[in-house]
């Protein structure tokens, strides 16, 4: 057993109102920069919908995440190192600009500078890539609230296999919001995909980061991440991703997206896990067993043996205590109402979701409705089809979803009876496999949801930072073009659509040539492939000629 | 007309029944032995108020309506009234929303939900609940210096100022009940407004067709009190109410200052009428026909040529270049929320918040308080010379929560001008009150808390007190003004000091005031109430407190909720739990209203009325050009999740997060009908104006309806229209205010005017629009 600590997040989808405050505050803090216009570390998707980038969930198209080979061994879906090397100048699995959107701005200054004219002045959209007038055809949240759904929503990969269950008609309409950040996976395929060793998972808290000094802009992390949460900055030529606001986390504060969440649906806390069992869990043969496999990797911080081993493995005492009080541990493991997003990607994601309850559809069509407080029979009549949630959160296993919805419904019923002065019904809790005390504790966490219960984040131990630094690459906010760089790297010329994604590669130029030349390659244990690849890049023009 | 029997007995020769029985008869609840024409059952679509009848209007399945009704009532029964109707703007902009509101309330009253925490009507409308109301009111209306304030009801102001009243397709008569007495015969809505001004029902400004400063001078010369002079001039026909001739050059507005608003970018209903008549810009796309001669006002003067470009000066204070700014003569840059000190409170939470300055206002931007002080200083400098000290005359309306409520008994409408009664100020017409104006001292007065609070006290909703201790406290806290009009008074020079004064003078933020207010109410209602505030009698929330952390407000007579011991605000809990009378004629909750105009409309009881039939009133709106597919849809402008009233989501992040410009949402069926795909450019038009925007096609909007969210300004990504080659319009380009006569009512019981309480709503939601696809090549 090798105990590690991971900061995880749970989002309670029942509470998301789709305000996108998380997206805006995140953007404002992290990606409000040239080259990062289209980068949304946090975004919110309306489901059903195609998401951002389009159809990111379809790994047959994008080849992100992991799969098992014929012998049952875990391998990157996009292929191993050799395949990468062969495709290093043309990665076939990269999303293109149209899969994201062409970022734009407006000539706002016209509103203050326009001379007297017949028509009142107007700010027009201008491409942020070319600087030219543009016609807006897609955006990072195009299908908000089912906008354009008749044209696009049926392409939602989660609708596969639902057939006649879903009709895009007014009376049958259903929707919910899915806020997304980087999953900070236990088994991150982006890290495994990086030929430069620039991506790493932090030793102390599992946050996945890109070392901007080391990144060569190969973008295999972009294609390797099945959640499409690593982005390519077309100004710096480097990969960027959600940092889980680690400077805040280190100070014991919630991420910006959590802090500013209007619906108060986010939870942050530690999970202790056994690093020795990650690969085994990710290699679980049946996709439907991946949830239990991942839960099996998590360790019980109440277990004295776990605590002792954690201590031996260098986890500070207050972190172990924080793990005991972790809302993430409670929602995922104790109450089993939180589920991982697309566990079948085998990355063992660490941002989990409480699926939403929804109104009962066509209630009046049931012969005798009976007691409207009797919620269990209604689980399969909810507006959001159970199978849809299963495709999203349980590798298609509808029973898992039913179990969770049942626990949530039981909680509501139990508490309602108590609130309206009827006798609390322990049977309700038992029917959902819970103790009444657990139901009340879960109610406190989900419904009352006080700030201090939602965010249990131990501060970083600065006295241990030196040791950690030796183990990891440096990482800060002062990378070229980064928010802490104070504009040291001037914005480059407007890019063209082509250069945005692929042309640099096709021409055989290094996207981050400058960085490569003065690379302070003094870190131990980096992949040799880096040098191989650099040689490859220099040879490429001749090869093409 | 339906005839139905109700149980009745004869008392002293009169037939007597209950309001409840009458209401059930209205709703079609048949009971054994009652004669008349009753619905066959819930599934009878022919008779009003059955579930099947409503289905044809609302498209909500009758079975669903029944089920929701039953569950709502069942829940109320199980929880002692904790069934709630939670509404934002909701029905508010429909023509008959007053009646819809009354049906909500009736449903809740019948289920025992009003005045219950967790039940009742939770009416959430943004920032409109100013928790520290009394202090705010004192400063906002300068009640510390001069009383009464001069106010004006906004809806009729815009309706008249933008000449929307000249484009009516029907009149008040259309709405009269067949059982009515003919009170609306020949009466246009503008006539209703003129009558309301004349009878003192609502504030109306400008009040007369002569400068009130001149009226007082004339009175002085004649040696009579100003009120007497005005009555005589009116009676002899030499003086008129301005509302009787709104287009006369001496009566229409010349100067408009817009602050914290975006009238011309989002909120101004009848936008294109405002552009045409108030501003006179050629950009107006309004094409409506004027009221046909037979429907024109009986009394209000109709001028053959409607004025265009009434305004001489339009000034806007804003921190964004909004549509309103684009049309303004002068734009003053304003500080944003993070660059000034201010207070905030809403009905969504029980706290009072501070705005604090994170950075100073950049460039030339000024804080609101600072901007108005500068304007005040310049004005005072000029006014001291040109205006000096004068006597002004206020025509003040008959007020709610005062003895004015019995000024016009039984809600009978008697018009002194028609000789139906004598013109008596404060009884049959507005109160006529003389006040002194020292125009040279305006800025000095703004910068000091005036003496009237100590001398005359403060009053709100029937409670009153003298905040002597508070004013003294403010002298110590804010410092004292030395010299000038405010000599010896607490300083209000800084915005922070103004915030301090508001907090000190309000019961919600000062326990002593709350207790005093309740004590005065105890005397009026004969019940103990002060104990509601006593536990926090010593609490005083200072501005610094609110800067440290938002503070929970106190239970106060300014509001009707009990907020203590962990309880949150729920309206009327004081009335229900402490038996404090409701502020109505009978002191109880009313189903029945007996004002003559309400009776005339057939609105005596709370009954739902369907939307107006605009096609009948205004004709088909389409151009029906050969080969152009069009569809006519109901046009709604609900509140958007990302913008409201003054602010379009015009910053880059928010526009990037949804489609980059204004859109109209429409159903797949309607879009298919006119060959429109998602994100196609479309044009929406009717007689009021034209919008050019993109379509959002979705199954989330029902067939027959389209919606453009509120506050879609015209300054970002709005091309010129194909229809008239003008800049496409805002969400309000397709709307026009239509008023309901009963909203003008005043001078009687709870229907008296109160600030932000009772008055005409600017209904526009019964509107229809035509939509068609346009060329996908757009020109800006």
GROMACS .gro file of N, CA and C in nm, chain B residues 19-121:
model
  309
  564UNK      N    1  -6.909   3.677  -0.027
  564UNK     CA    2  -6.812   3.692  -0.135
  564UNK      C    3  -6.766   3.555  -0.183
  565UNK      N    4  -6.753   3.464  -0.088
  565UNK     CA    5  -6.707   3.330  -0.122
  565UNK      C    6  -6.805   3.262  -0.219
  566UNK      N    7  -6.933   3.277  -0.191
  566UNK     CA    8  -7.033   3.215  -0.280
  566UNK      C    9  -7.029   3.279  -0.418
  567UNK      N   10  -7.013   3.411  -0.419
  567UNK     CA   11  -7.005   3.479  -0.549
  567UNK      C   12  -6.883   3.433  -0.628
  568UNK      N   13  -6.773   3.413  -0.553
  568UNK     CA   14  -6.649   3.373  -0.619
  568UNK      C   15  -6.663   3.233  -0.678
  569UNK      N   16  -6.723   3.143  -0.600
  569UNK     CA   17  -6.741   3.007  -0.653
  569UNK      C   18  -6.830   3.010  -0.777
  570UNK      N   19  -6.928   3.099  -0.776
  570UNK     CA   20  -7.015   3.110  -0.894
  570UNK      C   21  -6.934   3.157  -1.014
  571UNK      N   22  -6.844   3.252  -0.991
  571UNK     CA   23  -6.757   3.298  -1.100
  571UNK      C   24  -6.671   3.184  -1.152
  572UNK      N   25  -6.621   3.105  -1.061
  572UNK     CA   26  -6.528   2.998  -1.101
  572UNK      C   27  -6.601   2.877  -1.159
  573UNK      N   28  -6.734   2.878  -1.153
  573UNK     CA   29  -6.810   2.767  -1.210
  573UNK      C   30  -6.812   2.644  -1.123
  574UNK      N   31  -6.807   2.665  -0.991
  574UNK     CA   32  -6.814   2.550  -0.899
  574UNK      C   33  -6.962   2.522  -0.870
  575UNK      N   34  -7.014   2.421  -0.934
  575UNK     CA   35  -7.157   2.393  -0.919
  575UNK      C   36  -7.184   2.323  -0.786
  576UNK      N   37  -7.291   2.364  -0.722
  576UNK     CA   38  -7.331   2.296  -0.599
  576UNK      C   39  -7.477   2.259  -0.606
  577UNK      N   40  -7.508   2.155  -0.538
  577UNK     CA   41  -7.644   2.098  -0.537
  577UNK      C   42  -7.748   2.210  -0.515
  578UNK      N   43  -7.843   2.213  -0.604
  578UNK     CA   44  -7.957   2.300  -0.581
  578UNK      C   45  -7.942   2.442  -0.627
  579UNK      N   46  -7.825   2.478  -0.681
  579UNK     CA   47  -7.809   2.615  -0.728
  579UNK      C   48  -7.846   2.623  -0.876
  580UNK      N   49  -7.936   2.715  -0.909
  580UNK     CA   50  -7.982   2.723  -1.049
  580UNK      C   51  -7.877   2.788  -1.138
  581UNK      N   52  -7.896   2.779  -1.268
  581UNK     CA   53  -7.812   2.851  -1.362
  581UNK      C   54  -7.735   2.762  -1.457
  582UNK      N   55  -7.646   2.826  -1.527
  582UNK     CA   56  -7.572   2.766  -1.636
  582UNK      C   57  -7.433   2.728  -1.585
  583UNK      N   58  -7.411   2.600  -1.557
  583UNK     CA   59  -7.285   2.557  -1.494
  583UNK      C   60  -7.204   2.467  -1.588
  584UNK      N   61  -7.073   2.462  -1.570
  584UNK     CA   62  -6.993   2.370  -1.653
  584UNK      C   63  -7.034   2.225  -1.628
  585UNK      N   64  -7.019   2.144  -1.731
  585UNK     CA   65  -7.056   2.003  -1.717
  585UNK      C   66  -6.954   1.930  -1.629
  586UNK      N   67  -6.836   1.983  -1.617
  586UNK     CA   68  -6.731   1.918  -1.537
  586UNK      C   69  -6.597   1.980  -1.569
  587UNK      N   70  -6.492   1.924  -1.511
  587UNK     CA   71  -6.358   1.977  -1.536
  587UNK      C   72  -6.324   1.976  -1.684
  588UNK      N   73  -6.383   1.879  -1.757
  588UNK     CA   74  -6.344   1.865  -1.897
  588UNK      C   75  -6.434   1.943  -1.992
  589UNK      N   76  -6.511   2.036  -1.937
  589UNK     CA   77  -6.598   2.119  -2.021
  589UNK      C   78  -6.516   2.239  -2.071
  590UNK      N   79  -6.483   2.242  -2.201
  590UNK     CA   80  -6.399   2.351  -2.251
  590UNK      C   81  -6.477   2.479  -2.280
  591UNK      N   82  -6.610   2.471  -2.274
  591UNK     CA   83  -6.693   2.583  -2.317
  591UNK      C   84  -6.707   2.690  -2.210
  592UNK      N   85  -6.707   2.646  -2.085
  592UNK     CA   86  -6.734   2.740  -1.977
  592UNK      C   87  -6.604   2.784  -1.910
  593UNK      N   88  -6.595   2.912  -1.877
  593UNK     CA   89  -6.468   2.961  -1.823
  593UNK      C   90  -6.427   2.896  -1.691
  594UNK      N   91  -6.298   2.890  -1.673
  594UNK     CA   92  -6.231   2.850  -1.548
  594UNK      C   93  -6.234   2.700  -1.521
  595UNK      N   94  -6.275   2.620  -1.618
  595UNK     CA   95  -6.255   2.476  -1.601
  595UNK      C   96  -6.112   2.443  -1.646
  596UNK      N   97  -6.059   2.330  -1.598
  596UNK     CA   98  -5.926   2.289  -1.645
  596UNK      C   99  -5.920   2.276  -1.797
  597UNK      N  100  -6.028   2.229  -1.858
  597UNK     CA  101  -6.025   2.213  -2.003
  597UNK      C  102  -6.027   2.349  -2.073
  598UNK      N  103  -6.096   2.445  -2.013
  598UNK     CA  104  -6.102   2.580  -2.070
  598UNK      C  105  -5.962   2.644  -2.070
  599UNK      N  106  -5.893   2.629  -1.959
  599UNK     CA  107  -5.760   2.691  -1.952
  599UNK      C  108  -5.662   2.627  -2.049
  600UNK      N  109  -5.684   2.498  -2.077
  600UNK     CA  110  -5.590   2.428  -2.165
  600UNK      C  111  -5.582   2.497  -2.301
  601UNK      N  112  -5.696   2.546  -2.349
  601UNK     CA  113  -5.696   2.609  -2.481
  601UNK      C  114  -5.621   2.741  -2.481
  602UNK      N  115  -5.611   2.805  -2.366
  602UNK     CA  116  -5.539   2.933  -2.359
  602UNK      C  117  -5.392   2.912  -2.327
  603UNK      N  118  -5.366   2.822  -2.233
  603UNK     CA  119  -5.228   2.810  -2.182
  603UNK      C  120  -5.151   2.695  -2.245
  604UNK      N  121  -5.221   2.600  -2.306
  604UNK     CA  122  -5.166   2.476  -2.361
  604UNK      C  123  -5.117   2.381  -2.250
  605UNK      N  124  -5.147   2.414  -2.126
  605UNK     CA  125  -5.114   2.320  -2.018
  605UNK      C  126  -5.225   2.215  -2.010
  606UNK      N  127  -5.185   2.090  -2.020
  606UNK     CA  128  -5.278   1.978  -2.018
  606UNK      C  129  -5.373   1.990  -1.897
  607UNK      N  130  -5.503   1.976  -1.923
  607UNK     CA  131  -5.603   1.991  -1.816
  607UNK      C  132  -5.574   1.894  -1.701
  608UNK      N  133  -5.529   1.774  -1.736
  608UNK     CA  134  -5.503   1.675  -1.630
  608UNK      C  135  -5.385   1.718  -1.544
  609UNK      N  136  -5.289   1.779  -1.609
  609UNK     CA  137  -5.174   1.828  -1.533
  609UNK      C  138  -5.216   1.942  -1.440
  610UNK      N  139  -5.300   2.031  -1.493
  610UNK     CA  140  -5.348   2.142  -1.411
  610UNK      C  141  -5.421   2.089  -1.287
  611UNK      N  142  -5.504   1.988  -1.308
  611UNK     CA  143  -5.578   1.930  -1.195
  611UNK      C  144  -5.481   1.871  -1.094
  612UNK      N  145  -5.385   1.798  -1.147
  612UNK     CA  146  -5.292   1.730  -1.056
  612UNK      C  147  -5.210   1.831  -0.975
  613UNK      N  148  -5.163   1.934  -1.042
  613UNK     CA  149  -5.083   2.033  -0.970
  613UNK      C  150  -5.168   2.103  -0.864
  614UNK      N  151  -5.291   2.135  -0.901
  614UNK     CA  152  -5.380   2.201  -0.805
  614UNK      C  153  -5.399   2.114  -0.681
  615UNK      N  154  -5.420   1.986  -0.705
  615UNK     CA  155  -5.445   1.896  -0.591
  615UNK      C  156  -5.321   1.881  -0.505
  616UNK      N  157  -5.207   1.867  -0.571
  616UNK     CA  158  -5.085   1.850  -0.492
  616UNK      C  159  -5.051   1.978  -0.415
  617UNK      N  160  -5.080   2.091  -0.478
  617UNK     CA  161  -5.054   2.220  -0.413
  617UNK      C  162  -5.138   2.231  -0.285
  618UNK      N  163  -5.265   2.200  -0.298
  618UNK     CA  164  -5.355   2.211  -0.183
  618UNK      C  165  -5.323   2.105  -0.078
  619UNK      N  166  -5.292   1.986  -0.125
  619UNK     CA  167  -5.260   1.877  -0.032
  619UNK      C  168  -5.136   1.912   0.050
  620UNK      N  169  -5.040   1.968  -0.018
  620UNK     CA  170  -4.917   2.006   0.052
  620UNK      C  171  -4.945   2.117   0.154
  621UNK      N  172  -5.029   2.213   0.114
  621UNK     CA  173  -5.062   2.321   0.207
  621UNK      C  174  -5.131   2.263   0.330
  622UNK      N  175  -5.216   2.166   0.308
  622UNK     CA  176  -5.287   2.103   0.418
  622UNK      C  177  -5.191   2.031   0.513
  623UNK      N  178  -5.096   1.960   0.454
  623UNK     CA  179  -5.003   1.882   0.536
  623UNK      C  180  -4.902   1.970   0.610
  624UNK      N  181  -4.874   2.086   0.554
  624UNK     CA  182  -4.765   2.166   0.609
  624UNK      C  183  -4.813   2.294   0.674
  625UNK      N  184  -4.942   2.306   0.693
  625UNK     CA  185  -4.999   2.430   0.744
  625UNK      C  186  -4.960   2.551   0.659
  626UNK      N  187  -4.976   2.535   0.531
  626UNK     CA  188  -4.965   2.651   0.443
  626UNK      C  189  -4.832   2.671   0.376
  627UNK      N  190  -4.749   2.570   0.377
  627UNK     CA  191  -4.618   2.592   0.314
  627UNK      C  192  -4.620   2.553   0.165
  628UNK      N  193  -4.721   2.599   0.096
  628UNK     CA  194  -4.719   2.592  -0.051
  628UNK      C  195  -4.692   2.732  -0.101
  629UNK      N  196  -4.604   2.741  -0.197
  629UNK     CA  197  -4.556   2.873  -0.240
  629UNK      C  198  -4.569   2.891  -0.390
  630UNK      N  199  -4.605   3.011  -0.430
  630UNK     CA  200  -4.592   3.050  -0.571
  630UNK      C  201  -4.472   3.144  -0.576
  631UNK      N  202  -4.374   3.105  -0.651
  631UNK     CA  203  -4.250   3.182  -0.658
  631UNK      C  204  -4.244   3.243  -0.798
  632UNK      N  205  -4.237   3.374  -0.803
  632UNK     CA  206  -4.246   3.439  -0.933
  632UNK      C  207  -4.149   3.554  -0.945
  633UNK      N  208  -4.091   3.568  -1.062
  633UNK     CA  209  -4.009   3.686  -1.092
  633UNK      C  210  -4.098   3.789  -1.158
  634UNK      N  211  -4.057   3.832  -1.277
  634UNK     CA  212  -4.144   3.924  -1.350
  634UNK      C  213  -4.270   3.851  -1.391
  635UNK      N  214  -4.255   3.724  -1.426
  635UNK     CA  215  -4.368   3.636  -1.452
  635UNK      C  216  -4.479   3.696  -1.533
  636UNK      N  217  -4.596   3.703  -1.474
  636UNK     CA  218  -4.714   3.748  -1.547
  636UNK      C  219  -4.721   3.900  -1.554
  637UNK      N  220  -4.626   3.965  -1.490
  637UNK     CA  221  -4.640   4.108  -1.461
  637UNK      C  222  -4.663   4.197  -1.582
  638UNK      N  223  -4.618   4.153  -1.698
  638UNK     CA  224  -4.627   4.242  -1.813
  638UNK      C  225  -4.744   4.211  -1.905
  639UNK      N  226  -4.831   4.120  -1.859
  639UNK     CA  227  -4.952   4.094  -1.937
  639UNK      C  228  -5.056   4.198  -1.899
  640UNK      N  229  -5.143   4.224  -1.993
  640UNK     CA  230  -5.239   4.332  -1.974
  640UNK      C  231  -5.323   4.310  -1.848
  641UNK      N  232  -5.372   4.190  -1.830
  641UNK     CA  233  -5.461   4.165  -1.717
  641UNK      C  234  -5.387   4.103  -1.598
  642UNK      N  235  -5.261   4.139  -1.583
  642UNK     CA  236  -5.183   4.077  -1.477
  642UNK      C  237  -5.237   4.110  -1.339
  643UNK      N  238  -5.300   4.226  -1.323
  643UNK     CA  239  -5.355   4.257  -1.191
  643UNK      C  240  -5.452   4.148  -1.148
  644UNK      N  241  -5.532   4.104  -1.244
  644UNK     CA  242  -5.627   3.998  -1.212
  644UNK      C  243  -5.556   3.864  -1.190
  645UNK      N  244  -5.454   3.841  -1.269
  645UNK     CA  245  -5.379   3.716  -1.250
  645UNK      C  246  -5.316   3.715  -1.110
  646UNK      N  247  -5.260   3.828  -1.070
  646UNK     CA  248  -5.203   3.838  -0.936
  646UNK      C  249  -5.309   3.808  -0.831
  647UNK      N  250  -5.428   3.864  -0.852
  647UNK     CA  251  -5.533   3.842  -0.752
  647UNK      C  252  -5.574   3.695  -0.746
  648UNK      N  253  -5.569   3.628  -0.860
  648UNK     CA  254  -5.603   3.485  -0.855
  648UNK      C  255  -5.495   3.407  -0.781
  649UNK      N  256  -5.369   3.446  -0.801
  649UNK     CA  257  -5.262   3.382  -0.722
  649UNK      C  258  -5.292   3.397  -0.573
  650UNK      N  259  -5.317   3.523  -0.537
  650UNK     CA  260  -5.337   3.552  -0.395
  650UNK      C  261  -5.457   3.476  -0.341
  651UNK      N  262  -5.563   3.468  -0.420
  651UNK     CA  263  -5.683   3.397  -0.375
  651UNK      C  264  -5.653   3.250  -0.352
  652UNK      N  265  -5.582   3.192  -0.447
  652UNK     CA  266  -5.544   3.052  -0.433
  652UNK      C  267  -5.467   3.031  -0.302
  653UNK      N  268  -5.375   3.122  -0.277
  653UNK     CA  269  -5.291   3.110  -0.157
  653UNK      C  270  -5.371   3.136  -0.031
  654UNK      N  271  -5.460   3.233  -0.036
  654UNK     CA  272  -5.541   3.262   0.082
  654UNK      C  273  -5.633   3.144   0.111
  655UNK      N  274  -5.692   3.090   0.006
  655UNK     CA  275  -5.784   2.976   0.026
  655UNK      C  276  -5.711   2.855   0.081
  656UNK      N  277  -5.582   2.842   0.049
  656UNK     CA  278  -5.505   2.727   0.100
  656UNK      C  279  -5.433   2.763   0.230
  657UNK      N  280  -5.457   2.881   0.283
  657UNK     CA  281  -5.395   2.917   0.411
  657UNK      C  282  -5.246   2.937   0.403
  658UNK      N  283  -5.198   2.990   0.293
  658UNK     CA  284  -5.052   2.999   0.273
  658UNK      C  285  -4.995   3.139   0.297
  659UNK      N  286  -5.079   3.240   0.294
  659UNK     CA  287  -5.024   3.375   0.308
  659UNK      C  288  -4.974   3.398   0.451
  660UNK      N  289  -4.864   3.469   0.461
  660UNK     CA  290  -4.809   3.499   0.593
  660UNK      C  291  -4.750   3.377   0.661
  661UNK      N  292  -4.707   3.280   0.584
  661UNK     CA  293  -4.647   3.159   0.639
  661UNK      C  294  -4.506   3.147   0.581
  662UNK      N  295  -4.409   3.129   0.667
  662UNK     CA  296  -4.273   3.104   0.617
  662UNK      C  297  -4.273   2.976   0.533
  663UNK      N  298  -4.220   2.986   0.414
  663UNK     CA  299  -4.218   2.869   0.326
  663UNK      C  300  -4.342   2.859   0.240
  664UNK      N  301  -4.437   2.949   0.261
  664UNK     CA  302  -4.557   2.947   0.179
  664UNK      C  303  -4.585   3.085   0.124
  665UNK      N  304  -4.700   3.099   0.063
  665UNK     CA  305  -4.741   3.229   0.015
  665UNK      C  306  -4.680   3.264  -0.119
  666UNK      N  307  -4.685   3.390  -0.146
  666UNK     CA  308  -4.637   3.436  -0.276
  666UNK      C  309  -4.500   3.497  -0.259
   0.00000   0.00000   0.00000
